Tab-separated table of C-alpha atoms in Angstrom:
chain	number	residue	atom	x	y	z
A	1	MET	CA	0.000	0.000	0.000
A	2	LYS	CA	1.022	3.594	-0.691
A	3	HIS	CA	-0.185	6.596	1.291
A	4	ILE	CA	-0.969	10.291	1.027
A	5	HIS	CA	-1.469	12.748	3.872
A	6	TYR	CA	-5.016	14.065	3.799
A	7	LYS	CA	-6.756	16.307	6.360
A	8	ASN	CA	-4.305	15.421	9.126
A	9	SER	CA	-4.781	11.744	8.392
A	10	THR	CA	-3.606	9.045	5.977
A	11	VAL	CA	-5.368	7.709	2.884
A	12	SER	CA	-3.964	4.429	1.560
A	13	TYR	CA	-4.078	3.144	-2.003
A	14	THR	CA	-2.458	0.833	-4.551
A	15	ASP	CA	-1.199	1.806	-8.004
A	16	THR	CA	-0.442	-1.024	-10.446
A	17	GLY	CA	0.202	-1.214	-14.192
A	18	ASP	CA	0.247	1.302	-17.040
A	19	GLY	CA	-2.264	2.700	-19.491
A	20	PRO	CA	-5.698	4.295	-19.098
A	21	ALA	CA	-6.672	4.544	-15.432
A	22	LEU	CA	-9.196	2.354	-13.640
A	23	VAL	CA	-10.218	3.175	-10.074
A	24	LEU	CA	-11.687	0.294	-8.041
A	25	LEU	CA	-13.670	1.260	-4.940
A	26	HIS	CA	-14.552	-1.332	-2.316
A	27	GLY	CA	-17.773	-1.599	-0.342
A	28	PHE	CA	-18.736	-1.324	3.315
A	29	LEU	CA	-16.584	-3.494	5.647
A	30	GLU	CA	-14.200	-4.169	2.753
A	31	ASN	CA	-10.847	-2.742	1.678
A	32	SER	CA	-8.513	-2.801	-1.320
A	33	ASN	CA	-7.711	-6.472	-0.729
A	34	MET	CA	-11.072	-7.426	-2.230
A	35	TRP	CA	-9.683	-6.422	-5.650
A	36	LYS	CA	-6.522	-8.602	-5.644
A	37	HIS	CA	-7.680	-10.914	-8.439
A	38	TYR	CA	-8.908	-7.967	-10.511
A	39	ILE	CA	-5.721	-5.959	-10.062
A	40	THR	CA	-3.761	-8.898	-11.467
A	41	GLU	CA	-6.029	-9.228	-14.498
A	42	PHE	CA	-6.731	-5.578	-15.253
A	43	SER	CA	-3.170	-4.305	-14.784
A	44	LYS	CA	-2.154	-6.315	-17.866
A	45	HIS	CA	-3.919	-3.623	-19.913
A	46	TYR	CA	-4.596	-0.659	-17.592
A	47	ARG	CA	-3.281	1.402	-14.712
A	48	VAL	CA	-5.300	0.157	-11.750
A	49	ILE	CA	-5.805	2.281	-8.655
A	50	THR	CA	-7.549	0.970	-5.538
A	51	VAL	CA	-8.274	3.218	-2.567
A	52	ASP	CA	-9.056	2.261	1.014
A	53	LEU	CA	-12.055	4.482	1.711
A	54	LEU	CA	-12.287	6.546	4.899
A	55	GLY	CA	-12.233	4.404	8.036
A	56	HIS	CA	-11.544	1.201	6.095
A	57	GLY	CA	-8.380	-0.805	5.483
A	58	GLN	CA	-5.298	1.306	6.149
A	59	THR	CA	-7.082	4.652	5.738
A	60	ASP	CA	-7.807	6.683	8.853
A	61	CYS	CA	-11.128	8.033	10.063
A	62	ILE	CA	-11.555	11.800	9.715
A	63	GLY	CA	-14.838	12.208	11.628
A	64	TYR	CA	-17.870	10.602	13.216
A	65	ILE	CA	-19.740	10.697	9.894
A	66	HIS	CA	-18.084	9.910	6.581
A	67	THR	CA	-20.409	11.183	3.868
A	68	MET	CA	-20.139	9.843	0.345
A	69	GLU	CA	-18.873	13.304	-0.614
A	70	ASP	CA	-16.142	13.053	2.040
A	71	MET	CA	-15.062	9.744	0.557
A	72	ALA	CA	-15.231	11.120	-2.995
A	73	ASP	CA	-12.980	14.027	-2.009
A	74	ALA	CA	-10.430	11.624	-0.505
A	75	VAL	CA	-10.366	9.486	-3.666
A	76	TYR	CA	-9.972	12.581	-5.817
A	77	ALA	CA	-7.081	13.728	-3.620
A	78	VAL	CA	-5.291	10.447	-4.375
A	79	LEU	CA	-5.815	10.917	-8.119
A	80	GLU	CA	-4.558	14.499	-7.947
A	81	ASP	CA	-1.458	13.332	-6.101
A	82	LEU	CA	-0.855	10.740	-8.848
A	83	GLY	CA	-1.476	13.240	-11.654
A	84	ILE	CA	-4.432	11.247	-12.998
A	85	THR	CA	-6.958	13.532	-14.662
A	86	GLU	CA	-9.583	10.971	-15.724
A	87	ALA	CA	-10.475	7.352	-15.014
A	88	VAL	CA	-13.189	4.737	-15.140
A	89	PHE	CA	-14.619	4.165	-11.668
A	90	THR	CA	-15.892	0.762	-10.548
A	91	GLY	CA	-17.587	0.677	-7.157
A	92	HIS	CA	-18.948	-2.252	-5.196
A	93	SER	CA	-22.009	-1.359	-3.114
A	94	MET	CA	-20.888	1.645	-0.993
A	95	GLY	CA	-18.064	2.130	-3.501
A	96	GLY	CA	-20.739	2.698	-6.133
A	97	TYR	CA	-22.266	5.464	-4.014
A	98	VAL	CA	-18.816	7.058	-3.860
A	99	ALA	CA	-18.330	6.709	-7.631
A	100	LEU	CA	-21.616	8.552	-8.218
A	101	ALA	CA	-20.573	11.290	-5.800
A	102	ILE	CA	-17.319	11.677	-7.753
A	103	ALA	CA	-19.308	11.916	-10.998
A	104	GLU	CA	-21.376	14.731	-9.514
A	105	LEU	CA	-18.505	16.600	-7.857
A	106	TYR	CA	-15.766	15.993	-10.461
A	107	PRO	CA	-17.516	15.089	-13.736
A	108	ASP	CA	-14.476	15.852	-15.910
A	109	ALA	CA	-12.525	13.148	-14.084
A	110	VAL	CA	-14.988	10.375	-14.938
A	111	LYS	CA	-14.724	8.384	-18.192
A	112	GLY	CA	-17.181	5.706	-17.107
A	113	ILE	CA	-18.892	4.196	-14.065
A	114	VAL	CA	-19.590	0.621	-13.025
A	115	LEU	CA	-22.102	0.194	-10.211
A	116	GLN	CA	-21.522	-3.353	-8.973
A	117	ASN	CA	-24.310	-4.520	-6.666
A	118	SER	CA	-25.029	-0.862	-5.989
A	119	THR	CA	-27.701	1.740	-6.636
A	120	SER	CA	-28.161	5.408	-7.458
A	121	LYS	CA	-31.138	5.630	-5.089
A	122	ALA	CA	-31.050	7.062	-1.584
A	123	ASP	CA	-31.947	4.907	1.402
A	124	SER	CA	-35.650	4.307	1.982
A	125	GLU	CA	-37.051	5.147	5.424
A	126	GLU	CA	-37.002	1.445	6.273
A	127	ARG	CA	-33.387	1.152	5.234
A	128	LYS	CA	-32.448	4.194	7.311
A	129	LEU	CA	-33.985	2.486	10.344
A	130	ASN	CA	-31.954	-0.608	9.532
A	131	ARG	CA	-28.793	1.522	9.464
A	132	ASP	CA	-29.649	2.797	12.948
A	133	ARG	CA	-30.199	-0.772	14.158
A	134	ALA	CA	-26.849	-1.745	12.656
A	135	ILE	CA	-25.108	1.136	14.456
A	136	ASN	CA	-26.576	-0.039	17.772
A	137	ALA	CA	-25.549	-3.627	17.014
A	138	VAL	CA	-21.980	-2.559	16.228
A	139	LYS	CA	-21.713	-0.689	19.508
A	140	GLN	CA	-23.081	-3.654	21.481
A	141	SER	CA	-21.117	-6.479	19.861
A	142	TYR	CA	-18.738	-5.500	17.105
A	143	ALA	CA	-17.519	-9.015	16.213
A	144	ASN	CA	-20.996	-10.552	16.139
A	145	PHE	CA	-22.273	-7.765	13.900
A	146	VAL	CA	-19.450	-8.286	11.406
A	147	ARG	CA	-19.842	-12.074	11.315
A	148	LEU	CA	-23.579	-11.905	10.663
A	149	ALA	CA	-23.327	-9.010	8.212
A	150	ILE	CA	-20.799	-10.760	5.982
A	151	ALA	CA	-22.645	-14.089	5.712
A	152	ASN	CA	-25.843	-12.266	4.782
A	153	LEU	CA	-24.208	-10.696	1.718
A	154	PHE	CA	-24.065	-13.996	-0.162
A	155	SER	CA	-26.954	-15.885	-1.735
A	156	GLU	CA	-28.163	-18.766	0.455
A	157	GLU	CA	-26.823	-21.389	-1.950
A	158	ASN	CA	-23.340	-19.879	-1.857
A	159	ARG	CA	-23.052	-19.681	1.924
A	160	GLU	CA	-22.072	-23.362	2.010
A	161	ARG	CA	-20.184	-23.452	-1.287
A	162	LEU	CA	-17.979	-20.472	-0.439
A	163	THR	CA	-17.272	-21.027	3.273
A	164	ALA	CA	-13.525	-20.371	2.914
A	165	GLU	CA	-14.098	-17.192	0.921
A	166	ILE	CA	-16.692	-15.951	3.412
A	167	GLU	CA	-14.288	-16.534	6.287
A	168	SER	CA	-11.614	-14.570	4.431
A	169	VAL	CA	-14.022	-11.653	3.886
A	170	ARG	CA	-14.948	-11.778	7.590
A	171	ASN	CA	-11.313	-11.614	8.632
A	172	GLU	CA	-10.766	-8.533	6.467
A	173	ALA	CA	-13.966	-6.929	7.763
A	174	LEU	CA	-12.843	-7.417	11.372
A	175	LYS	CA	-9.907	-5.117	10.640
A	176	THR	CA	-12.359	-2.218	10.205
A	177	PRO	CA	-12.478	-0.080	13.380
A	178	VAL	CA	-15.795	0.559	15.104
A	179	GLN	CA	-15.557	4.281	14.323
A	180	GLY	CA	-15.044	3.494	10.629
A	181	ILE	CA	-18.084	1.208	10.576
A	182	VAL	CA	-20.357	3.689	12.352
A	183	ALA	CA	-19.138	6.661	10.283
A	184	ALA	CA	-19.831	4.779	7.040
A	185	LEU	CA	-23.305	3.663	8.182
A	186	GLU	CA	-24.144	7.259	9.119
A	187	GLY	CA	-22.830	8.490	5.771
A	188	MET	CA	-24.757	5.939	3.729
A	189	LYS	CA	-27.929	6.698	5.678
A	190	ILE	CA	-27.886	10.391	4.705
A	191	ARG	CA	-26.539	10.038	1.180
A	192	LYS	CA	-28.192	11.936	-1.664
A	193	ASP	CA	-30.417	10.302	-4.226
A	194	ARG	CA	-28.435	10.440	-7.479
A	195	GLU	CA	-30.866	8.648	-9.787
A	196	VAL	CA	-31.184	11.823	-11.857
A	197	LEU	CA	-27.525	11.468	-12.792
A	198	LEU	CA	-28.325	8.247	-14.659
A	199	HIS	CA	-30.852	10.190	-16.747
A	200	THR	CA	-28.718	13.221	-17.506
A	201	THR	CA	-25.113	12.061	-17.808
A	202	ASP	CA	-23.295	11.311	-21.047
A	203	ILE	CA	-20.859	9.140	-19.105
A	204	PRO	CA	-21.168	5.414	-19.955
A	205	VAL	CA	-22.664	3.576	-16.971
A	206	LEU	CA	-22.835	-0.173	-16.338
A	207	LEU	CA	-25.080	-1.549	-13.590
A	208	ILE	CA	-24.397	-5.070	-12.335
A	209	LEU	CA	-27.106	-6.721	-10.224
A	210	GLY	CA	-27.610	-10.068	-8.530
A	211	LYS	CA	-31.063	-11.661	-8.773
A	212	LYS	CA	-30.691	-13.087	-5.258
A	213	ASP	CA	-28.951	-10.066	-3.749
A	214	PRO	CA	-30.119	-9.912	-0.102
A	215	VAL	CA	-29.102	-6.230	0.155
A	216	MET	CA	-30.224	-4.687	-3.152
A	217	ASN	CA	-33.709	-5.885	-4.095
A	218	TYR	CA	-33.476	-6.832	-7.756
A	219	GLN	CA	-36.895	-5.612	-8.915
A	220	ASP	CA	-36.594	-2.332	-7.040
A	221	SER	CA	-33.171	-1.773	-8.593
A	222	LEU	CA	-34.524	-2.148	-12.128
A	223	SER	CA	-36.801	0.893	-11.812
A	224	GLN	CA	-33.846	3.310	-11.814
A	225	LEU	CA	-33.012	2.262	-15.385
A	226	ASP	CA	-36.215	3.510	-17.015
A	227	ASP	CA	-35.466	6.012	-19.804
A	228	THR	CA	-31.692	5.802	-19.325
A	229	ASN	CA	-28.817	4.537	-21.444
A	230	VAL	CA	-27.423	2.501	-18.564
A	231	LYS	CA	-26.250	-0.967	-19.543
A	232	LEU	CA	-27.501	-3.765	-17.278
A	233	ILE	CA	-25.849	-7.097	-16.534
A	234	THR	CA	-27.626	-9.547	-14.225
A	235	TYR	CA	-26.050	-12.462	-12.373
A	236	PRO	CA	-27.990	-15.267	-10.659
A	237	ASP	CA	-26.393	-14.859	-7.223
A	238	GLY	CA	-26.033	-12.436	-4.298
A	239	HIS	CA	-24.383	-9.159	-3.320
A	240	MET	CA	-20.786	-10.307	-3.784
A	241	ALA	CA	-20.434	-10.689	-7.550
A	242	HIS	CA	-16.653	-10.213	-7.331
A	243	ILE	CA	-16.542	-13.526	-5.434
A	244	GLU	CA	-19.727	-15.350	-6.450
A	245	ASN	CA	-19.302	-14.604	-10.178
A	246	ARG	CA	-15.573	-13.902	-10.394
A	247	GLU	CA	-14.706	-15.130	-13.876
A	248	THR	CA	-17.842	-13.769	-15.526
A	249	LEU	CA	-17.448	-10.403	-13.820
A	250	THR	CA	-13.805	-10.199	-14.897
A	251	ALA	CA	-14.759	-10.757	-18.536
A	252	ASP	CA	-17.733	-8.386	-18.423
A	253	LEU	CA	-15.720	-5.581	-16.863
A	254	LEU	CA	-12.889	-5.962	-19.360
A	255	GLN	CA	-15.397	-5.791	-22.212
A	256	PHE	CA	-16.924	-2.580	-20.766
A	257	TYR	CA	-13.504	-0.976	-20.245
A	258	LYS	CA	-12.372	-1.883	-23.758
A	259	ALA	CA	-15.492	-0.307	-25.266
A	260	ILE	CA	-14.919	3.091	-23.676
A	261	LEU	CA	-11.132	3.393	-23.328
């Protein structure tokens, strides 16, 4: 990992390969390690940047709430430090929210967006209540919250098939400090609805959904695509396409990158 100093703290990132820039943004309770396979594959053709988002991995917390805009600013600071003026942004779940915030705040820096198991919609009232319940659960029993949260990201069929992978994801998630978890939950809870961006942007956008995603309801997610040019790819599994559908996702992402770079 490499590091930049940012707002009296440290933001950590990786920088691998040469060519047009790809920025890979992890989700909640994840870090840059989730992209190891993809860094290896993509860096054969592209310059691949991964960033540990605020309060995750080796990046420090900067407050009690990390908004998606806060995270977008930190990612942009890394790109500025590297002299990268434009990139394609791929975000898993929370990383997708950050990618959309970057597209709104720094549109000239964005060549394309991939929303992997993510959405442009704001939290519903029910989901906001669930965030509050999660915050209470984290404060009461951090380890139990993480263990349950990770298993519930996979489709039911894959929870037995991918036991080793799930344990690995859990171990990485347990490295996330309580403050980082709470700050991200608070930030996701208050994030802006950016569905309008899908209707107005000229930036190529790819949305990847899982039919059995326990986090992002598949049918609800489809409604954001009406009257847009967003490309949709659907997988048969859960919220963790980068693990549950690794080879297919690798090929689909490379095809999207090739078409726009």
